[in-house]
Coordinates of C-alpha atoms in Angstrom, one line a residue:
Chain A
X246 CA 0.0 0.0 0.0
X247 CA 2.8 2.4 0.9
X248 CA 4.9 1.9 -2.3
X249 CA 4.4 2.9 -6.0
X250 CA 1.9 5.5 -7.0
X251 CA -0.4 6.8 -4.3
X252 CA -2.9 9.2 -5.9
X253 CA -4.3 12.0 -3.7
X254 CA -7.6 13.2 -5.1
X255 CA -9.6 16.3 -4.4
X256 CA -12.7 16.1 -2.3
X257 CA -15.2 17.9 -4.6
X258 CA -17.7 20.3 -3.0
X259 CA -21.0 21.5 -4.3
X260 CA -21.8 24.5 -2.1
X261 CA -21.1 23.5 1.4
X262 CA -21.5 19.7 0.9
X263 CA -19.3 17.0 -0.6
X264 CA -20.4 16.3 -4.1
X265 CA -20.7 12.6 -3.6
X266 CA -21.4 11.7 -7.2
X267 CA -18.3 13.6 -8.4
X268 CA -16.2 12.1 -5.6
X269 CA -17.3 8.5 -6.5
X270 CA -16.4 9.2 -10.2
X271 CA -12.9 10.5 -9.2
X272 CA -12.2 7.5 -7.1
X273 CA -13.4 4.9 -9.7
X274 CA -11.2 6.6 -12.3
X275 CA -8.1 6.2 -10.1
X276 CA -8.9 2.6 -9.3
X277 CA -9.4 1.9 -13.0
X278 CA -6.0 3.4 -13.8
X279 CA -4.6 0.9 -11.3
X280 CA -2.8 3.3 -9.0
X281 CA -1.3 1.4 -6.0
X282 CA -3.3 3.3 -3.4
X283 CA -5.7 6.2 -3.1
X284 CA -4.9 8.8 -0.4
X285 CA -8.2 10.5 0.4
X286 CA -8.4 13.4 2.8
X287 CA -4.8 14.5 2.2
X288 CA -4.1 18.2 1.9
X289 CA -5.5 18.0 -1.6
X290 CA -8.6 16.3 -0.2
X291 CA -9.1 19.4 2.1
X292 CA -9.2 17.2 5.2
X293 CA -8.8 20.0 7.7
X294 CA -11.9 21.7 6.2
X295 CA -14.2 18.8 6.8
X296 CA -16.1 18.0 10.0
X297 CA -16.0 14.6 11.5
X298 CA -19.1 13.3 9.7
X299 CA -18.0 14.6 6.4
X300 CA -14.6 12.8 6.9
X301 CA -16.3 9.6 7.9
X302 CA -18.5 9.8 4.8
X303 CA -15.6 10.5 2.5
X304 CA -13.7 7.4 3.6
X305 CA -16.9 5.3 3.3
X306 CA -17.5 6.6 -0.2
X307 CA -13.8 6.1 -1.3
X308 CA -13.8 2.6 0.1
X309 CA -17.0 1.7 -1.7
X310 CA -15.7 3.0 -5.1
X311 CA -12.1 2.0 -4.9
X312 CA -12.7 -1.8 -5.3
X313 CA -9.6 -3.6 -4.4
X314 CA -7.3 -0.5 -4.4
X315 CA -6.3 0.3 -0.8
X316 CA -7.6 3.6 0.6
X317 CA -5.4 5.6 2.9
X318 CA -7.3 8.2 4.9
X319 CA -6.0 11.5 6.4
X320 CA -6.7 11.6 10.2
X321 CA -4.9 14.8 11.1
X322 CA -6.6 17.3 13.5
X323 CA -5.4 19.9 16.0
X324 CA -6.4 17.9 19.1
X325 CA -5.2 14.5 20.0
X326 CA -8.7 13.6 21.1
X327 CA -10.0 14.3 17.6
X328 CA -7.3 12.5 15.8
X329 CA -8.2 9.4 17.9
X330 CA -11.8 9.7 17.0
X331 CA -11.0 10.2 13.3
X332 CA -8.7 7.2 13.3
X333 CA -11.6 5.0 14.7
X334 CA -14.0 6.4 12.1
X335 CA -11.6 5.9 9.2
X336 CA -10.9 2.3 10.1
X337 CA -14.6 1.5 10.6
X338 CA -15.3 3.2 7.2
X339 CA -12.9 0.9 5.4
X340 CA -9.5 2.6 5.3
X341 CA -6.6 0.3 4.8
X342 CA -4.1 2.8 6.2
X343 CA -4.1 6.3 7.7
X344 CA -2.0 9.4 7.2
X345 CA -1.2 11.7 10.0
X346 CA 0.5 15.1 10.0
X347 CA 1.4 17.1 13.1
X348 CA -1.0 19.9 12.1
X349 CA -1.0 22.9 14.3
X350 CA -2.4 26.3 15.1
X351 CA 0.4 26.7 17.6
X352 CA 3.4 25.0 15.9
X353 CA 4.1 21.8 17.9
X354 CA 7.3 21.1 19.8
X355 CA 9.3 18.0 19.1
X356 CA 8.0 16.4 22.3
X357 CA 4.4 17.2 21.5
X358 CA 4.7 15.7 18.1
X359 CA 6.3 12.5 19.3
X360 CA 3.6 12.1 22.0
X361 CA 0.9 12.6 19.4
X362 CA 2.2 9.8 17.3
X363 CA 2.9 7.6 20.3
X364 CA -0.7 8.0 21.5
X365 CA -2.3 7.5 18.1
X366 CA -0.1 4.7 16.7
X367 CA -0.8 2.4 19.7
X368 CA -4.6 2.6 19.1
X369 CA -4.5 1.6 15.4
X370 CA -5.2 -1.6 13.7
X371 CA -4.1 -0.4 10.3
X372 CA -0.7 1.0 9.3
X373 CA 0.1 4.7 9.6
X374 CA 2.0 7.0 7.2
X375 CA 3.8 9.9 8.9
X376 CA 2.9 13.0 6.9
X377 CA 5.8 15.5 6.9
X378 CA 4.5 18.7 5.4
X379 CA 6.3 21.7 6.9
X380 CA 4.4 24.2 4.7
X381 CA 1.0 23.5 6.2
X382 CA 2.0 22.2 9.6
X383 CA 4.8 24.7 10.5
X384 CA 6.6 21.7 11.9
X385 CA 10.0 20.5 10.7
X386 CA 11.0 16.9 11.4
X387 CA 14.5 16.0 12.1
X388 CA 15.7 12.6 10.8
X389 CA 16.3 11.6 14.4
X390 CA 12.6 12.3 15.3
X391 CA 11.5 10.4 12.2
X392 CA 13.5 7.5 13.5
X393 CA 11.9 7.6 16.9
X394 CA 8.4 7.8 15.4
X395 CA 9.1 5.1 12.7
X396 CA 10.0 2.7 15.5
X397 CA 6.5 3.0 17.0
X398 CA 4.0 0.2 16.4
X399 CA 1.9 0.4 13.2
X400 CA 4.1 3.0 11.5
X401 CA 4.5 1.9 7.9
X402 CA 5.7 4.8 5.9
X403 CA 6.9 8.4 5.8
X404 CA 5.6 10.9 3.3
X405 CA 8.4 13.4 2.8
X406 CA 8.4 16.8 1.1
X407 CA 10.7 17.0 -2.0
X408 CA 14.3 16.0 -2.3
X409 CA 17.3 18.2 -3.1
X410 CA 17.8 19.0 -6.8
X411 CA 21.3 17.5 -7.0
X412 CA 21.0 13.7 -7.5
X413 CA 23.9 12.9 -5.2
X414 CA 22.5 15.1 -2.4
X415 CA 19.0 13.6 -3.0
X416 CA 20.4 10.1 -2.6
X417 CA 22.3 11.1 0.6
X418 CA 19.2 12.7 2.0
X419 CA 17.2 9.4 1.5
X420 CA 20.1 7.2 2.7
X421 CA 20.4 9.3 5.9
X422 CA 16.7 9.1 6.6
X423 CA 16.7 5.4 5.8
X424 CA 19.5 4.8 8.2
X425 CA 17.3 6.1 11.1
X426 CA 14.2 4.0 10.4
X427 CA 13.3 0.3 10.5
X428 CA 13.6 -1.6 7.3
X429 CA 9.8 -2.2 6.9
X430 CA 9.0 1.5 6.9
X431 CA 8.9 2.9 3.4
X432 CA 9.7 6.4 2.2
X433 CA 7.4 8.2 -0.3
X434 CA 8.2 11.5 -1.9
X435 CA 5.6 14.3 -2.4
X436 CA 6.0 17.6 -4.0
X437 CA 5.1 16.3 -7.5
X438 CA 8.1 18.1 -9.2
X439 CA 10.4 15.8 -7.2
X440 CA 8.8 12.5 -7.9
X441 CA 11.1 11.1 -10.5
X442 CA 14.2 12.4 -8.7
X443 CA 12.9 11.1 -5.4
X444 CA 12.3 7.6 -6.6
X445 CA 15.7 7.7 -8.4
X446 CA 17.2 8.7 -5.1
X447 CA 15.8 5.7 -3.3
X448 CA 12.2 6.5 -2.4
X449 CA 9.7 3.6 -2.5
X450 CA 6.9 5.6 -4.0
X451 CA 5.2 8.9 -4.8
X452 CA 2.4 10.4 -2.8
X453 CA 1.0 12.4 -5.7
X454 CA -1.4 15.3 -6.2
X455 CA -1.1 15.0 -10.0
X456 CA -1.8 11.3 -9.6
X457 CA -5.3 12.3 -8.5
X458 CA -5.9 14.0 -11.8
X459 CA -3.7 12.1 -14.3
X460 CA -3.1 8.7 -12.8
X461 CA -1.8 7.1 -16.0
X462 CA 0.7 9.8 -16.7
X463 CA 2.0 9.5 -13.2
X464 CA 2.1 5.7 -13.3
X465 CA 4.4 6.0 -16.3
X466 CA 6.8 8.2 -14.3
X467 CA 6.8 5.9 -11.3
X468 CA 7.3 2.8 -13.4
X469 CA 10.2 4.3 -15.4
X470 CA 11.9 5.6 -12.2
X471 CA 11.3 2.4 -10.3
X472 CA 12.7 0.3 -13.1
X473 CA 16.0 2.3 -13.2
X474 CA 15.0 4.0 -16.4
X475 CA 15.8 7.4 -14.8
X476 CA 16.4 9.4 -18.0
X477 CA 13.0 8.3 -19.2
X478 CA 11.3 9.2 -15.9
X479 CA 13.1 12.6 -15.8
X480 CA 12.0 13.3 -19.4
X481 CA 8.4 12.5 -18.6
X482 CA 8.5 14.7 -15.5
X483 CA 10.3 17.5 -17.4
X484 CA 7.5 17.5 -19.9
X485 CA 5.2 18.5 -17.1
X486 CA 7.4 21.5 -16.1
X487 CA 4.6 24.1 -16.9
X488 CA 2.4 22.2 -14.3
X489 CA 5.2 22.1 -11.7
X490 CA 5.7 25.8 -12.2
X491 CA 2.0 26.5 -11.6
X492 CA 2.2 24.4 -8.4
X493 CA 5.3 26.4 -7.4
X494 CA 3.5 29.7 -7.8
X495 CA 0.1 28.8 -6.4
X496 CA 0.6 25.6 -4.3
X497 CA -1.0 22.5 -5.7
X498 CA -4.6 22.6 -4.3
X499 CA -6.0 25.6 -6.2
X500 CA -4.5 24.6 -9.6
X501 CA -5.6 21.0 -9.0
X502 CA -9.1 22.2 -8.4
X503 CA -9.1 24.4 -11.6
X504 CA -7.8 21.4 -13.6
X505 CA -10.4 19.0 -12.2
X506 CA -13.1 21.5 -13.2
X507 CA -11.7 21.8 -16.7
X508 CA -11.5 18.0 -17.0
X509 CA -15.1 17.7 -16.0
X510 CA -14.3 15.7 -12.8
X511 CA -16.2 18.2 -10.7
X512 CA -18.2 21.4 -11.0
X513 CA -16.7 24.8 -10.0
X514 CA -15.9 26.2 -7.6
X515 CA -15.5 22.8 -6.0
X516 CA -13.6 23.9 -2.8
X517 CA -15.0 24.8 0.6
X518 CA -15.1 28.5 1.2
X519 CA -13.0 30.6 1.8
X520 CA -10.8 28.5 -0.5
X521 CA -11.2 29.2 -4.2
X522 CA -9.8 27.4 -7.3
X523 CA -7.3 29.1 -9.5
X524 CA -9.1 31.2 -12.1
X525 CA -9.4 29.2 -15.4
X526 CA -7.5 32.0 -17.2
X527 CA -4.4 30.8 -15.4
X528 CA -4.7 27.4 -17.2
X529 CA -4.6 29.0 -20.6
X530 CA -0.8 28.7 -20.9
X531 CA -0.9 25.0 -20.2
X532 CA -4.0 24.2 -22.3
X533 CA -2.0 22.2 -24.9
X534 CA -0.2 20.3 -22.2
X535 CA -3.4 19.4 -20.4
X536 CA -5.0 18.3 -23.6
X537 CA -2.1 16.0 -24.4
X538 CA -2.2 14.1 -21.1
X539 CA -3.9 10.7 -20.8
Chain B
X160 CA -14.0 48.1 24.0
X161 CA -11.2 48.2 21.4
X162 CA -8.9 50.7 23.3
X163 CA -6.8 50.4 26.5
X164 CA -5.9 47.1 27.9
X165 CA -7.6 44.0 26.5
X166 CA -6.6 41.0 28.5
X167 CA -6.4 37.6 26.7
X168 CA -6.8 34.8 29.2
X169 CA -6.1 31.1 28.8
X170 CA -9.0 28.7 28.5
X171 CA -8.0 26.2 31.3
X172 CA -8.5 22.5 30.6
X173 CA -8.9 19.6 33.0
X174 CA -8.3 16.5 30.9
X175 CA -10.3 17.0 27.8
X176 CA -12.8 19.4 29.2
X177 CA -12.8 23.1 30.0
X178 CA -12.2 23.7 33.7
X179 CA -15.2 25.9 34.2
X180 CA -14.4 26.8 37.8
X181 CA -10.9 27.9 37.0
X182 CA -12.1 29.8 33.9
X183 CA -14.7 31.7 35.9
X184 CA -12.0 32.6 38.5
X185 CA -9.7 33.9 35.8
X186 CA -12.4 36.0 34.2
X187 CA -13.5 37.5 37.5
X188 CA -9.9 38.3 38.4
X189 CA -9.5 40.3 35.2
X190 CA -12.8 42.1 35.7
X191 CA -11.8 43.1 39.2
X192 CA -8.6 44.5 37.9
X193 CA -10.6 46.7 35.7
X194 CA -9.1 45.8 32.4
X195 CA -10.9 47.5 29.5
X196 CA -12.0 44.3 27.8
X197 CA -11.5 40.6 28.0
X198 CA -10.5 38.7 24.9
X199 CA -11.6 35.1 25.3
X200 CA -10.8 32.5 22.7
X201 CA -7.8 34.3 21.3
X202 CA -4.7 32.3 20.5
X203 CA -3.9 32.2 24.2
X204 CA -7.5 30.9 24.8
X205 CA -6.7 28.0 22.4
X206 CA -9.8 28.8 20.3
X207 CA -8.8 26.6 17.4
X208 CA -8.6 23.6 19.7
X209 CA -12.2 23.9 20.9
X210 CA -15.2 22.5 19.2
X211 CA -18.3 24.6 18.6
X212 CA -20.1 23.7 21.8
X213 CA -17.0 24.3 23.9
X214 CA -16.6 27.7 22.3
X215 CA -20.2 28.7 22.9
X216 CA -19.9 27.6 26.5
X217 CA -16.6 29.5 27.0
X218 CA -18.2 32.8 25.8
X219 CA -21.3 32.2 27.9
X220 CA -19.1 31.6 31.0
X221 CA -16.9 34.6 30.3
X222 CA -20.0 36.9 29.8
X223 CA -21.5 35.6 33.1
X224 CA -18.3 36.3 35.1
X225 CA -17.1 39.5 33.4
X226 CA -19.8 41.7 34.9
X227 CA -19.8 45.0 33.0
X228 CA -16.4 44.3 31.3
X229 CA -16.9 43.8 27.6
X230 CA -16.1 40.3 26.3
X231 CA -14.5 39.9 22.8
X232 CA -14.7 36.4 21.5
X233 CA -12.5 34.7 18.9
X234 CA -14.6 33.3 16.0
X235 CA -11.8 32.1 13.7
X236 CA -12.2 28.8 11.9
X237 CA -10.9 27.2 8.7
X238 CA -14.2 27.3 6.9
X239 CA -16.4 30.4 6.3
X240 CA -19.4 28.3 7.1
X241 CA -18.0 27.6 10.6
X242 CA -16.9 31.2 11.2
X243 CA -20.5 32.3 10.5
X244 CA -21.9 29.8 12.9
X245 CA -19.4 30.7 15.6
X246 CA -20.2 34.4 15.2
X247 CA -23.9 33.7 15.8
X248 CA -23.1 31.6 18.8
X249 CA -20.7 34.2 20.3
X250 CA -23.3 37.0 19.9
X251 CA -26.0 34.9 21.4
X252 CA -23.8 33.9 24.3
X253 CA -23.1 37.6 25.2
X254 CA -20.0 38.7 23.4
X255 CA -19.8 42.4 22.9
X256 CA -17.3 42.1 20.0
X257 CA -15.6 39.4 18.0
X258 CA -12.1 38.7 16.8
X259 CA -11.3 37.1 13.5
X260 CA -8.0 35.9 12.0
X261 CA -7.6 34.5 8.5
X262 CA -6.7 31.1 9.9
X263 CA -5.6 28.5 7.4
X264 CA -4.3 25.1 6.7
X265 CA -3.8 26.2 3.1
X266 CA -2.5 29.8 3.5
X267 CA -5.2 32.1 2.1
X268 CA -4.8 34.4 -0.8
X269 CA -5.5 38.1 -0.5
X270 CA -8.8 37.6 -2.4
X271 CA -9.9 34.7 -0.2
X272 CA -9.1 36.7 3.0
X273 CA -11.0 39.7 1.8
X274 CA -14.1 37.7 0.9
X275 CA -14.0 35.9 4.2
X276 CA -14.2 39.3 6.1
X277 CA -16.7 40.6 3.6
X278 CA -19.1 37.7 4.2
X279 CA -18.7 37.6 7.9
X280 CA -18.8 41.3 8.7
X281 CA -22.1 41.8 7.0
X282 CA -23.8 39.2 9.2
X283 CA -22.6 40.7 12.5
X284 CA -24.5 42.9 15.0
X285 CA -21.4 43.5 17.1
X286 CA -18.1 45.1 16.1
X287 CA -15.3 43.0 14.7
X288 CA -11.5 43.2 15.4
X289 CA -9.3 42.0 12.6
X290 CA -6.7 39.7 14.0
X291 CA -3.4 40.0 12.1
X292 CA -1.2 37.1 13.3
X293 CA 1.1 35.9 10.6
X294 CA 2.8 33.4 12.9
X295 CA -0.2 31.2 13.3
X296 CA -2.2 32.1 10.1
X297 CA 0.7 32.1 7.6
X298 CA -1.0 35.1 6.1
X299 CA 0.6 38.5 5.8
X300 CA -1.7 41.6 5.5
X301 CA -0.7 44.5 3.4
X302 CA -1.8 47.9 4.7
X303 CA -3.8 48.3 1.6
X304 CA -5.8 45.1 2.4
X305 CA -6.2 46.3 6.0
X306 CA -7.7 49.4 4.5
X307 CA -10.2 47.5 2.3
X308 CA -11.3 45.3 5.2
X309 CA -11.4 48.2 7.8
X310 CA -13.9 49.9 5.4
X311 CA -16.4 47.0 5.7
X312 CA -19.4 47.3 8.0
X313 CA -18.9 46.5 11.7
X314 CA -15.1 46.5 11.6
X315 CA -14.0 48.3 14.7
X316 CA -10.3 47.5 15.3
X317 CA -7.2 45.8 14.0
X318 CA -4.9 43.8 16.3
X319 CA -1.5 44.0 14.8
X320 CA 1.6 42.0 15.7
X321 CA 4.5 44.1 17.2
X322 CA 6.0 47.3 15.9
X323 CA 9.6 48.0 14.8
X324 CA 12.1 48.6 17.6
X325 CA 13.1 52.0 16.4
X326 CA 10.5 54.6 17.7
X327 CA 10.5 56.7 14.5
X328 CA 9.9 53.6 12.4
X329 CA 7.2 52.4 14.8
X330 CA 5.4 55.7 14.5
X331 CA 5.7 55.7 10.7
X332 CA 4.3 52.1 10.6
X333 CA 1.3 53.1 12.6
X334 CA 0.8 56.4 10.7
X335 CA 0.9 54.5 7.4
X336 CA -1.7 52.0 8.6
X337 CA -3.8 54.7 10.1
X338 CA -3.8 56.6 6.8
X339 CA -5.5 53.6 5.1
X340 CA -8.3 53.0 7.6
X341 CA -11.4 54.9 8.7
X342 CA -11.1 57.1 11.7
X343 CA -13.4 55.0 13.9
X344 CA -11.2 51.9 13.5
X345 CA -8.7 51.5 16.3
X346 CA -5.3 49.9 16.2
X347 CA -4.2 47.6 19.1
X348 CA -0.7 46.2 19.4
X349 CA 0.0 42.6 20.4
X350 CA 3.3 40.9 21.0
X351 CA 3.5 41.9 24.6
X352 CA 7.1 43.0 24.3
X353 CA 6.0 45.8 22.0
X354 CA 3.1 47.1 24.0
X355 CA 4.7 50.3 25.5
X356 CA 6.4 51.1 22.2
X357 CA 3.3 50.4 20.2
X358 CA 1.1 52.7 22.3
X359 CA 3.9 55.3 22.2
X360 CA 3.9 55.0 18.4
X361 CA 0.2 55.7 18.3
X362 CA -1.7 52.5 19.0
X363 CA -5.0 52.8 20.8
X364 CA -4.5 49.8 23.0
X365 CA -2.8 46.6 23.8
X366 CA -4.2 43.1 23.1
X367 CA -2.3 41.3 25.8
X368 CA -1.4 37.8 26.8
X369 CA 0.3 39.0 29.9
X370 CA -2.8 41.0 30.7
X371 CA -4.6 37.7 31.2
X372 CA -2.1 36.8 34.0
X373 CA -1.0 40.1 35.5
X374 CA -3.7 42.6 34.6
X375 CA -2.7 45.3 37.1
X376 CA 1.0 45.2 36.0
X377 CA -0.2 45.6 32.4
X378 CA -2.7 48.3 33.2
X379 CA 0.2 50.4 34.7
X380 CA 2.1 50.1 31.4
X381 CA -1.0 51.1 29.3
X382 CA -1.8 54.0 31.6
X383 CA 1.8 55.3 31.5
X384 CA 2.1 54.9 27.8
X385 CA -1.3 56.4 27.0
X386 CA -0.6 59.4 29.2
X387 CA 2.5 60.3 27.4
X388 CA 4.8 59.1 30.2
X389 CA 6.7 56.9 27.8
X390 CA 10.0 56.6 29.8
X391 CA 7.9 55.2 32.7
X392 CA 6.0 52.8 30.4
X393 CA 9.3 51.7 28.8
X394 CA 10.9 51.1 32.2
X395 CA 7.9 49.1 33.4
X396 CA 8.1 47.0 30.3
X397 CA 11.9 46.6 30.4
X398 CA 11.5 45.2 33.9
X399 CA 9.6 42.3 32.3
X400 CA 12.4 41.6 29.9
X401 CA 12.9 38.0 31.3
X402 CA 9.3 37.3 30.5
X403 CA 9.5 38.7 27.0
X404 CA 12.6 36.6 26.4
X405 CA 10.7 33.5 27.5
X406 CA 7.9 34.4 25.1
X407 CA 10.5 35.0 22.3
X408 CA 12.0 31.5 22.9
X409 CA 8.8 29.5 23.4
X410 CA 5.9 31.6 22.0
X411 CA 3.5 33.0 24.7
X412 CA 1.0 30.1 25.1
X413 CA 3.1 27.5 26.8
X414 CA 4.9 29.9 29.2
X415 CA 1.5 31.6 30.0
X416 CA 0.1 28.1 30.9
X417 CA 3.1 27.4 33.1
X418 CA 2.7 30.7 34.9
X419 CA -1.0 30.2 35.4
X420 CA -0.3 26.9 37.0
X421 CA 2.3 28.4 39.3
X422 CA -0.1 31.2 40.2
X423 CA -2.8 28.7 41.1
X424 CA -5.1 30.0 38.4
X425 CA -5.5 26.6 36.9
X426 CA -4.2 23.0 37.5
X427 CA -1.6 21.5 35.3
X428 CA -1.2 20.5 32.5
X429 CA -4.2 22.8 31.7
X430 CA -3.8 22.8 27.9
X431 CA -5.6 20.5 25.4
X432 CA -3.4 17.7 24.1
X433 CA -1.1 17.6 22.2
X434 CA -0.2 21.0 23.6
X435 CA 1.8 21.0 26.8
X436 CA 2.8 23.9 29.1
X437 CA 6.4 24.9 29.5
X438 CA 8.0 22.7 32.2
X439 CA 8.1 24.5 35.6
X440 CA 11.9 24.3 35.6
X441 CA 11.9 26.9 32.8
X442 CA 10.3 29.4 35.2
X443 CA 13.0 29.1 37.8
X444 CA 15.1 31.9 36.3
X445 CA 12.2 34.3 36.5
X446 CA 10.9 33.2 39.9
X447 CA 11.8 36.5 41.6
X448 CA 10.2 38.5 38.9
X449 CA 7.0 36.5 39.0
X450 CA 6.9 36.9 42.8
X451 CA 7.2 40.6 42.6
X452 CA 4.3 41.2 40.2
X453 CA 0.9 42.3 41.4

């Protein structure tokens, strides 16, 4: 479940409610494309904007539409109490794994983060992926802390933000982290721009926003990079440069929403207020590229 | 309500519940010290960690114990839908004003922030204070945006983070902001270290964490600075340097919790998990100072 391509779809909204029909369609499309897992309620799935019942329902829907593809569900919340409740809900609703970031309003200390993972991991009956996302959590993991958390029961993977541009440095970065964690814990790269380079540097998979929109395109990259055909993977990734550049400028959520609307995967605006998708005019420059994918 | 000393108390927890007895005691102590307003459910009041019913109850308790002192209630939430519901609850529970930050998981764009304030301000029947706190919201206001928001109906104040150290620059900063906003909108400084300097630079008041713990000490600073006795205000503030230094190193919430426990205002740990107060050992160096206050 925690290797290969994990696609992180949007949770489409219609007004203030989840658009269940559109969500089901998005999930089925990913399962048909044979992604290795589906990561619902990640940052791209707007997990922090959904209430408990919405989150339970999203996992239930995803599990129903994913067929045999494993569903990983985001369970992050500001309060440990709520994370525990969300973990129970996600497991009961059919999640095969859970994803947990040290989300914060008050950025957490290292001790607080460790104790959060300690309390949550021991209550789980499915494996957990540690979600390292300093941009949204305002928390920076050290490799040493990753090692302590990865040694906790039920921890199965770490979702890291990108890797250094330089291939030697990227490889060193993954080797250093790998040296701190048990052998069964996988490392997946996120920051879509870094996918090919990350797998080339030794990551076991890609936790992918773009995979939620263009799963076949992203599978090609993962397959090339995982089979040691790095120049091919890099070329496939480089072709998407206009997309990476859009994600650099606007983050990935708002462009992903605009693309999903353009692809007809959901209706606009599609995000819970106050969030808004990127205006369609911003996609004009990449229209040809989008048309050429899948 | 939006001038002078606004004291921002902690919301004390006992296990996973608000410690209502301790909270009532904290509110009464502030009212007795004749602070100008009480800001419940600010960052120090852990607002983002409380669910809707806990927040409603906290405002109800504060209003009941504050006597004639106006209560300002934090209504920030990630979703516009929830902010609107919290605004209704706070007003119904007795708040005289509300405080709203552009809180985020995905940092908001300028347009999203403006539309949030636009939607919320027009539904209010009490005045709103714009809460500018880039550390926790990951959003930086421009003065121009402050001006557009301050011109919306029901906006009464802006709570800014500190001011530049240099008095001339601090005065310029306040004058520049003041030139963008209507005359009836006040400017209050936060970042306790900057209180005396901020009022000296032209701020109308102090939105104060320390005021929630040592209201009389903080009133002295406000009174001196507001009466043009700046050297006296600065000397009173400088005396608290060991506290400011603690806040610089650890943020203000965790030290404030440790001090409240030491003062007997609440029982430890007092904060909702995963948050933890500063260990008492960290207060040893400032024990004499704490003993000497109030």
